[in-house]
Coordinates of C-alpha atoms and ligand atoms in Angstrom, one line a residue:
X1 CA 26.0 39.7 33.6
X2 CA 25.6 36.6 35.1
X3 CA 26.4 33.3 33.2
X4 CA 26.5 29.7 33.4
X5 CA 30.0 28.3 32.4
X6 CA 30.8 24.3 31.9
X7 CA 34.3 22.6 31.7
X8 CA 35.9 20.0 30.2
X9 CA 39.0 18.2 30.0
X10 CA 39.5 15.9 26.8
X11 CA 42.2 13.8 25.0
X12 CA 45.3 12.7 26.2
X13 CA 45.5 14.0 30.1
X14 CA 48.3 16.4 30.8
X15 CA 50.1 18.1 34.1
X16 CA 48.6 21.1 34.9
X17 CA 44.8 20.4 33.9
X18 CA 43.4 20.8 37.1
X19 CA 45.3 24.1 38.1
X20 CA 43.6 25.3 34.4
X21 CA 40.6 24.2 35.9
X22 CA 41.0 25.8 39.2
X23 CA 42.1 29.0 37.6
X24 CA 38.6 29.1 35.6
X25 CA 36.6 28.3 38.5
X26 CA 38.0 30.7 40.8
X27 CA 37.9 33.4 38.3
X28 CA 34.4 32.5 37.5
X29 CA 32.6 32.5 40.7
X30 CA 34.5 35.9 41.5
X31 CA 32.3 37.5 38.9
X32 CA 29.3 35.6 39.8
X33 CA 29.0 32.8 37.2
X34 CA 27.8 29.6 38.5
X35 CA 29.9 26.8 36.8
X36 CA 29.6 23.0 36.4
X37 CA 32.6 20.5 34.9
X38 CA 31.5 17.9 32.5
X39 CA 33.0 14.2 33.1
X40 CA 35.1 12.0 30.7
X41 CA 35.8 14.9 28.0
X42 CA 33.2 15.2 25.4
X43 CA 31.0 11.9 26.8
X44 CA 29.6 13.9 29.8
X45 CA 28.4 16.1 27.3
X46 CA 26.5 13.6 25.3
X47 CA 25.4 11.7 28.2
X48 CA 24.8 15.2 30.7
X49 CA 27.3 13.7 33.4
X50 CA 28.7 16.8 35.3
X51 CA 29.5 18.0 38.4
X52 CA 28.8 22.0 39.9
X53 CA 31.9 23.1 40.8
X54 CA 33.1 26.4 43.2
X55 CA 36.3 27.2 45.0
X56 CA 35.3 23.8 47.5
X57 CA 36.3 21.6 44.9
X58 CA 39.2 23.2 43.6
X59 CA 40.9 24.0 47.0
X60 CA 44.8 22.3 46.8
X61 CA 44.1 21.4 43.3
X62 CA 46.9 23.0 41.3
X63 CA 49.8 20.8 42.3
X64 CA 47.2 17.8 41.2
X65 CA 48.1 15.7 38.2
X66 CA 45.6 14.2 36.1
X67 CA 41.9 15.6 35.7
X68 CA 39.3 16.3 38.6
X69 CA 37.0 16.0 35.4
X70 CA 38.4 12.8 34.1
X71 CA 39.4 13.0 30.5
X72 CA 38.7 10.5 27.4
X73 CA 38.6 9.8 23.9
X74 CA 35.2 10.2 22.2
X75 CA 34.9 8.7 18.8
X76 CA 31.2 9.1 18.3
X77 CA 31.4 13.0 18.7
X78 CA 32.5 13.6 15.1
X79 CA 29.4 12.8 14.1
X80 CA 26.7 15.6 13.5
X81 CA 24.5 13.6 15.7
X82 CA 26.6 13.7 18.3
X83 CA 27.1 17.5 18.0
X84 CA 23.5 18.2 17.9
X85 CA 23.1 16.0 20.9
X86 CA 25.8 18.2 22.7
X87 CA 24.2 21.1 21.6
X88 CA 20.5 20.8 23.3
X89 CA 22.2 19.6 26.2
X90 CA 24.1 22.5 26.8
X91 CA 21.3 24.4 26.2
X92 CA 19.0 22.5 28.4
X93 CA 21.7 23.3 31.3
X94 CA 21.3 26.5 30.5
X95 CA 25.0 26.8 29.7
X96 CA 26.7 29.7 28.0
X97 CA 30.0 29.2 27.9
X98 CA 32.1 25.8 27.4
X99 CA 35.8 26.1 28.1
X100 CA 37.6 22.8 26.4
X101 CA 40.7 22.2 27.9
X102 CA 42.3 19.5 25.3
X103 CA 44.9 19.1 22.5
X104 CA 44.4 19.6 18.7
X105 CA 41.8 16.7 18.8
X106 CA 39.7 18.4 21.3
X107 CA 40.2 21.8 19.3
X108 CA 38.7 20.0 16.6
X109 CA 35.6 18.7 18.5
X110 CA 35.0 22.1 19.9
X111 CA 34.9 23.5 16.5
X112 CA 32.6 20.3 15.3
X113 CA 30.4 21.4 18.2
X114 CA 30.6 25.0 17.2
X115 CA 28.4 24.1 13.9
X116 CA 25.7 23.2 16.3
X117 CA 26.0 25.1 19.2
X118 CA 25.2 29.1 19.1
X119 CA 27.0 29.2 22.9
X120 CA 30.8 30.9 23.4
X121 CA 33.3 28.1 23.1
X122 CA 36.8 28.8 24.4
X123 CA 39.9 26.5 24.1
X124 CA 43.1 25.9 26.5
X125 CA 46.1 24.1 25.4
X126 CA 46.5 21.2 27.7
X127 CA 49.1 18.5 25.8
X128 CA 52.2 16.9 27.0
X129 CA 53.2 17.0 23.0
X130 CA 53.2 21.4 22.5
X131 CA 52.2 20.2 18.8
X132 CA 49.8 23.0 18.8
X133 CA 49.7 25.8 16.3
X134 CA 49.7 29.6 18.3
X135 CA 50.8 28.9 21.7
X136 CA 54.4 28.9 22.6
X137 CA 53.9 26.2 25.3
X138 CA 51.1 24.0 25.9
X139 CA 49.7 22.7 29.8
X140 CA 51.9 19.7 30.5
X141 CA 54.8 20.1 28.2
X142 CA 57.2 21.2 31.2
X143 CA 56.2 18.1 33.0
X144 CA 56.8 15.6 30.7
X145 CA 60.1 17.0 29.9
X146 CA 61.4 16.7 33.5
X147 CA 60.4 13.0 33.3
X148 CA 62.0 12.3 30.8
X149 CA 65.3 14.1 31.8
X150 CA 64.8 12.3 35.1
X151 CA 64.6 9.5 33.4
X152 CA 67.1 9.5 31.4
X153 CA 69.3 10.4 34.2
X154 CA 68.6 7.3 35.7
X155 CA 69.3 5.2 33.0
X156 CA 72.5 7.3 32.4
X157 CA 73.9 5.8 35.3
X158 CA 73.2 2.2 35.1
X159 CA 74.6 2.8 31.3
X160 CA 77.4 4.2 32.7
X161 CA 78.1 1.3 34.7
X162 CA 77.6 -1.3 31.8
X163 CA 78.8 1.0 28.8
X164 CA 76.0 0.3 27.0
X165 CA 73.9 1.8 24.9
X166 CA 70.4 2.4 25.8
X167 CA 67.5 3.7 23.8
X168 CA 64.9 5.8 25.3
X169 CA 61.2 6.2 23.9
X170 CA 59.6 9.0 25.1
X171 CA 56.0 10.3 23.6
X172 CA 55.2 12.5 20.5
X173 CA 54.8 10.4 17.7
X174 CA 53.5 13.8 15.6
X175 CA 55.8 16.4 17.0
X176 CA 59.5 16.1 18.5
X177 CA 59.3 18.7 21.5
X178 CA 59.5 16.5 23.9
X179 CA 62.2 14.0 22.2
X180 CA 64.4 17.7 21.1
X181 CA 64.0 19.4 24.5
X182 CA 64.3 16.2 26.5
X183 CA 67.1 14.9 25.0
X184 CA 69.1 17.9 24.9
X185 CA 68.3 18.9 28.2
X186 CA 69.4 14.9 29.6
X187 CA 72.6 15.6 27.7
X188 CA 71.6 12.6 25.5
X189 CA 74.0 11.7 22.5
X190 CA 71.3 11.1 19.8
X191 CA 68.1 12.1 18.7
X192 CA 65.5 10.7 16.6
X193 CA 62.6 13.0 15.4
X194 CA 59.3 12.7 13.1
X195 CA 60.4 16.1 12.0
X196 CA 64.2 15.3 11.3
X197 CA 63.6 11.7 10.2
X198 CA 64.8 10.6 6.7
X199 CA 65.8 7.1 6.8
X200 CA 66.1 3.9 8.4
X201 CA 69.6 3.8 7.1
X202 CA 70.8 7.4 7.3
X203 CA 70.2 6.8 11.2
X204 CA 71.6 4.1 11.8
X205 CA 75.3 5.3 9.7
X206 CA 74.8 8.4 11.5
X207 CA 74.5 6.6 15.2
X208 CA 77.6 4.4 14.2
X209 CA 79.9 7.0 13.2
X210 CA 79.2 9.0 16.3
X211 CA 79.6 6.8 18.7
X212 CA 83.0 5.4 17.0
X213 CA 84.1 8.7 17.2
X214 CA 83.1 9.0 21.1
X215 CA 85.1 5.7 21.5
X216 CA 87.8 6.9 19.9
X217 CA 88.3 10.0 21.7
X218 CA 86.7 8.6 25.0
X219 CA 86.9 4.9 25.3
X220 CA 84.1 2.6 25.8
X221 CA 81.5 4.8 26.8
X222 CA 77.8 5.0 27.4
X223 CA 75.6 6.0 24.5
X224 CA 72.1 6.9 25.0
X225 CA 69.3 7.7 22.1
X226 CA 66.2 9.1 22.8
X227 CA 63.5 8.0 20.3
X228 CA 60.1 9.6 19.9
X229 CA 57.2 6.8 19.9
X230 CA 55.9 5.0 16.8
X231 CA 58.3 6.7 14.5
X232 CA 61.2 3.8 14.0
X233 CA 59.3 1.4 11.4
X234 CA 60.3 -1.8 12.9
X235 CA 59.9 0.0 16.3
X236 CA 62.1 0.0 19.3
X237 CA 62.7 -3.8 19.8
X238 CA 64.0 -3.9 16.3
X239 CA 66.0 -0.6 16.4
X240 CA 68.0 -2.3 19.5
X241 CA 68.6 -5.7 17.8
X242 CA 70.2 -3.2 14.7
X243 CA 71.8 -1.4 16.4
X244 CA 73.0 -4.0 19.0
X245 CA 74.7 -6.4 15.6
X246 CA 75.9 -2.8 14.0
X247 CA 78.0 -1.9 17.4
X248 CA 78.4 -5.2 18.8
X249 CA 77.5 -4.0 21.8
X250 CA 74.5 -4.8 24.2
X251 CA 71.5 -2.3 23.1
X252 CA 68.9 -1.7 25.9
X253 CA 65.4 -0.4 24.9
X254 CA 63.4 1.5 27.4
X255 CA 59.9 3.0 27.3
X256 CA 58.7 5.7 29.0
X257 CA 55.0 5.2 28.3
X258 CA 52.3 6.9 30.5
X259 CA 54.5 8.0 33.1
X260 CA 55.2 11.3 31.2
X261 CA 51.3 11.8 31.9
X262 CA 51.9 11.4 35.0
X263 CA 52.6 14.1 38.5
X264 CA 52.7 16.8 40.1
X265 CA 52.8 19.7 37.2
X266 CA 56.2 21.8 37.2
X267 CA 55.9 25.0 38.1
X268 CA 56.2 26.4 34.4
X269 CA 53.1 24.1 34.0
X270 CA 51.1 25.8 36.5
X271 CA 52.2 29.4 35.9
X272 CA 50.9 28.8 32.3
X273 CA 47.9 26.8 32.9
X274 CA 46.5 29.4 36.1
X275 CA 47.3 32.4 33.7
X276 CA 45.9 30.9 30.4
X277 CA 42.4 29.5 32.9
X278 CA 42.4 32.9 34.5
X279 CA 42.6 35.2 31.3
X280 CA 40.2 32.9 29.3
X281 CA 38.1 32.9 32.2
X282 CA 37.6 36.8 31.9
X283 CA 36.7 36.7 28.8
X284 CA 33.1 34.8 29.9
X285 CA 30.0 36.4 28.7
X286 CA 32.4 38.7 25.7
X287 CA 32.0 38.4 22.1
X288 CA 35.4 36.2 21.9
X289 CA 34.5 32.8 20.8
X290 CA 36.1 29.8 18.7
X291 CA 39.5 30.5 19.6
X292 CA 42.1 28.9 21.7
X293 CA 44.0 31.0 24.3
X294 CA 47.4 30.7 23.8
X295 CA 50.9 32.4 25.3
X296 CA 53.2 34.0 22.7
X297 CA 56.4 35.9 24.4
X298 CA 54.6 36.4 27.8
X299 CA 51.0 37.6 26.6
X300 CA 48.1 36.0 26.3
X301 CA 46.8 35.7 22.7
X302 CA 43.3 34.5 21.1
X303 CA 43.9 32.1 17.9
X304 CA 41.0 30.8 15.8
X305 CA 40.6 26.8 16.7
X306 CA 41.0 25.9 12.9
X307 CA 44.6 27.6 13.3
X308 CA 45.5 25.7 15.8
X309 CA 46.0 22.5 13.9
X310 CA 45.8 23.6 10.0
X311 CA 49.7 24.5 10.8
X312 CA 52.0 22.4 11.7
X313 CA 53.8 23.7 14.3
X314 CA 57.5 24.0 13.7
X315 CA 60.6 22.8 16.4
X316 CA 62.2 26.0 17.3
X317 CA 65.8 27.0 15.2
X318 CA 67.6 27.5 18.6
X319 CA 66.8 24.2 20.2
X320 CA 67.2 22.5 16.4
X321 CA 70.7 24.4 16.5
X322 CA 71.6 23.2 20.4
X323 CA 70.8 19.7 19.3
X324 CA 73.2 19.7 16.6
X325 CA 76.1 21.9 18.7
X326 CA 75.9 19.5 21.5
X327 CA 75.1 16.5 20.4
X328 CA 76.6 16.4 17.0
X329 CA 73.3 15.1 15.5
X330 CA 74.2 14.8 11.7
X331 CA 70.8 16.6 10.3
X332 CA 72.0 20.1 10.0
Ligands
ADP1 P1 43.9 15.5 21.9 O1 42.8 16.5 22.3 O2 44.8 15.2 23.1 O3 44.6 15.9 20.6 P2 42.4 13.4 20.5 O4 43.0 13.7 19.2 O5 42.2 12.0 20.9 O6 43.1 14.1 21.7 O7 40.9 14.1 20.5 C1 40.1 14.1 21.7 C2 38.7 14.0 21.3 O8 38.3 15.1 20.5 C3 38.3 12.8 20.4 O9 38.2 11.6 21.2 C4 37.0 13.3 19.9 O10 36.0 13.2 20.9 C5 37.2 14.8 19.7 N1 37.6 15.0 18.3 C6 38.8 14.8 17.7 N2 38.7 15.1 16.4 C7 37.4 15.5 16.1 C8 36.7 15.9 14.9 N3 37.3 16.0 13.8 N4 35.4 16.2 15.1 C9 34.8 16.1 16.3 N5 35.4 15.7 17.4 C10 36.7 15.4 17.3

């Protein structure tokens, strides 16, 4: 049957979004569904912004960073005003299905909109942070990772130089994927972690006795931390100055900020994102509805929304374990 299917990006932006979006589209118009993508997340929806979209628009898109759709923060839509208002305009468009490609945040707007909203609703993991619940990997993880090893490669040789000690901040203030896997994957020497955190002190002892030992057996060296954002009280200015009078040695912060947003999506990032878009998009016009499709050990799975964020996702024991093998962390 024919059917009328909108899109939307939401949230924080992530690599891999648009081949997602080209996967749907592609998928879609194959079976004869006319399609349109909503602008600026769940604000097109409130204010009817969109755009039709066919294989045209699409064309060279999944090696795109960012969002053909735009994507954005949307404060009023928690409101039932808000959803209602989303509501009649999807059904003045005539729309049956809304795929919401987004993190937890969006998951929880789509279910918001749900209450309001008799249409199917289907979710796709799109986060740099993989903090959600029933996926193994999200849309944008892979990406962010190799940033942040690149980066860290590059300040690994200007540390090298100076024998300093440098502190990275990368992004997941909620959820340590990216710190864990980037860090371990960079060969970094520490790691600090909302999940592993315990103390301001217990850190910094830790951080000293390591790198005394790593003097000890290898001279001055380089040391580099990688810290995930907002998680150090005093943040990372004041972690450096500690850590700069505890070692006596120059401490350099660095943030890595929005360019782990940023680029070209990996190829792990558009694998997932083309097979989670083009799976979900079969499903248009089925019974299946509320649910995020998500990738568990190669297949594609359906998980409620509410699942998605009621559990906190856990870091995995084998990357936990490589952490502590390689890099001596002291939380095991
Ligand atoms: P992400 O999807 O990356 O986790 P956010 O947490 O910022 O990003 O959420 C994106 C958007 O989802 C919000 O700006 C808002 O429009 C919507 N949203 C988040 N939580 C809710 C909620 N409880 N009810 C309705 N909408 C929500």
């Amino acid at each position: 049957m024919n059917s009328k299917v909108a899109i939307l990006t939401s949230g924080g932006d992530a690599p891999g979004m648009n081949a997602c979006i080209r996967a749907i589209v592609l998928v879609c118009e194959r079976a004869g569904h006319d399609i349109v993508g909503y602008l600026h997340g769940y604000n097109g929806l409130l204010s009817q912004e969109y755009m039709t979209l066919d294989s045209r628009q699409v064309h060279n898109l999944a090696q795109r960073g960012g969002t053909i759709l735009h994507s954005a923060r949307c404060k009023p839509f928690k409101t039932d005003e808000s959803g209602k208002l989303a509501a009649a305009n999807l059904t003045a468009l005539g729309i049956d299905t809304l795929f919401v490609i987004g993190g937890d945040g969006s998951f929880r707007g789509a279910a918001h909109l749900g209450k309001f909203w008799q249409g199917q609703i289907i979710g796709l993991p799109g986060t740099i942070d993989n903090d959600i619940n029933g996926t193994d990997a999200t849309i944008g993880y892979f990406t962010a990772i190799e940033t942040a090893v690149q980066s860290v490669d590059k300040v690994r040789d200007t540390a090298d130089a100076f024998e300093r000690v440098f502190l990275v901040e990368v992004m997941g203030r909620h959820a340590g994927f990216l710190g864990l896997n980037g860090a371990i994957a960079s060969a970094s020497d520490y790691v600090i972690l909302p999940e592993l955190f315990e103390s301001e002190e217990k850190t910094l002892k830790d951080i000293l006795t390591q790198l005394n030992e790593r003097r000890e057996q290898r001279g001055n060296v380089s040391y580099i931390i990688v810290l995930a954002e907002n998680l150090w009280p005093g943040g990372i200015a004041d972690l450096a100055s500690r850590l700069e009078s505890l070692t006596e040695t120059e401490v350099r912060p660095v943030i890595l900020g929005h360019v782990q947003r940023g680029g070209s999506p990996v190829s792990q990032d558009r694998l997932l994102a083309l097979k989670l878009g083009a799976y979900a998009a079969t499903l248009t016009g089925s019974a299946v509805t509320g649910v995020m499709i998500g990738e568990q050990h190669g297949k594609p799975v359906q998980v409620p929304l509410e699942d998605t964020w009621k559990q906190r996702k856990p870091l995995d024991d084998l990357s936990v374990d490589t952490m502590t093998l390689l890099m001596n962390n002291r939380y095991a």
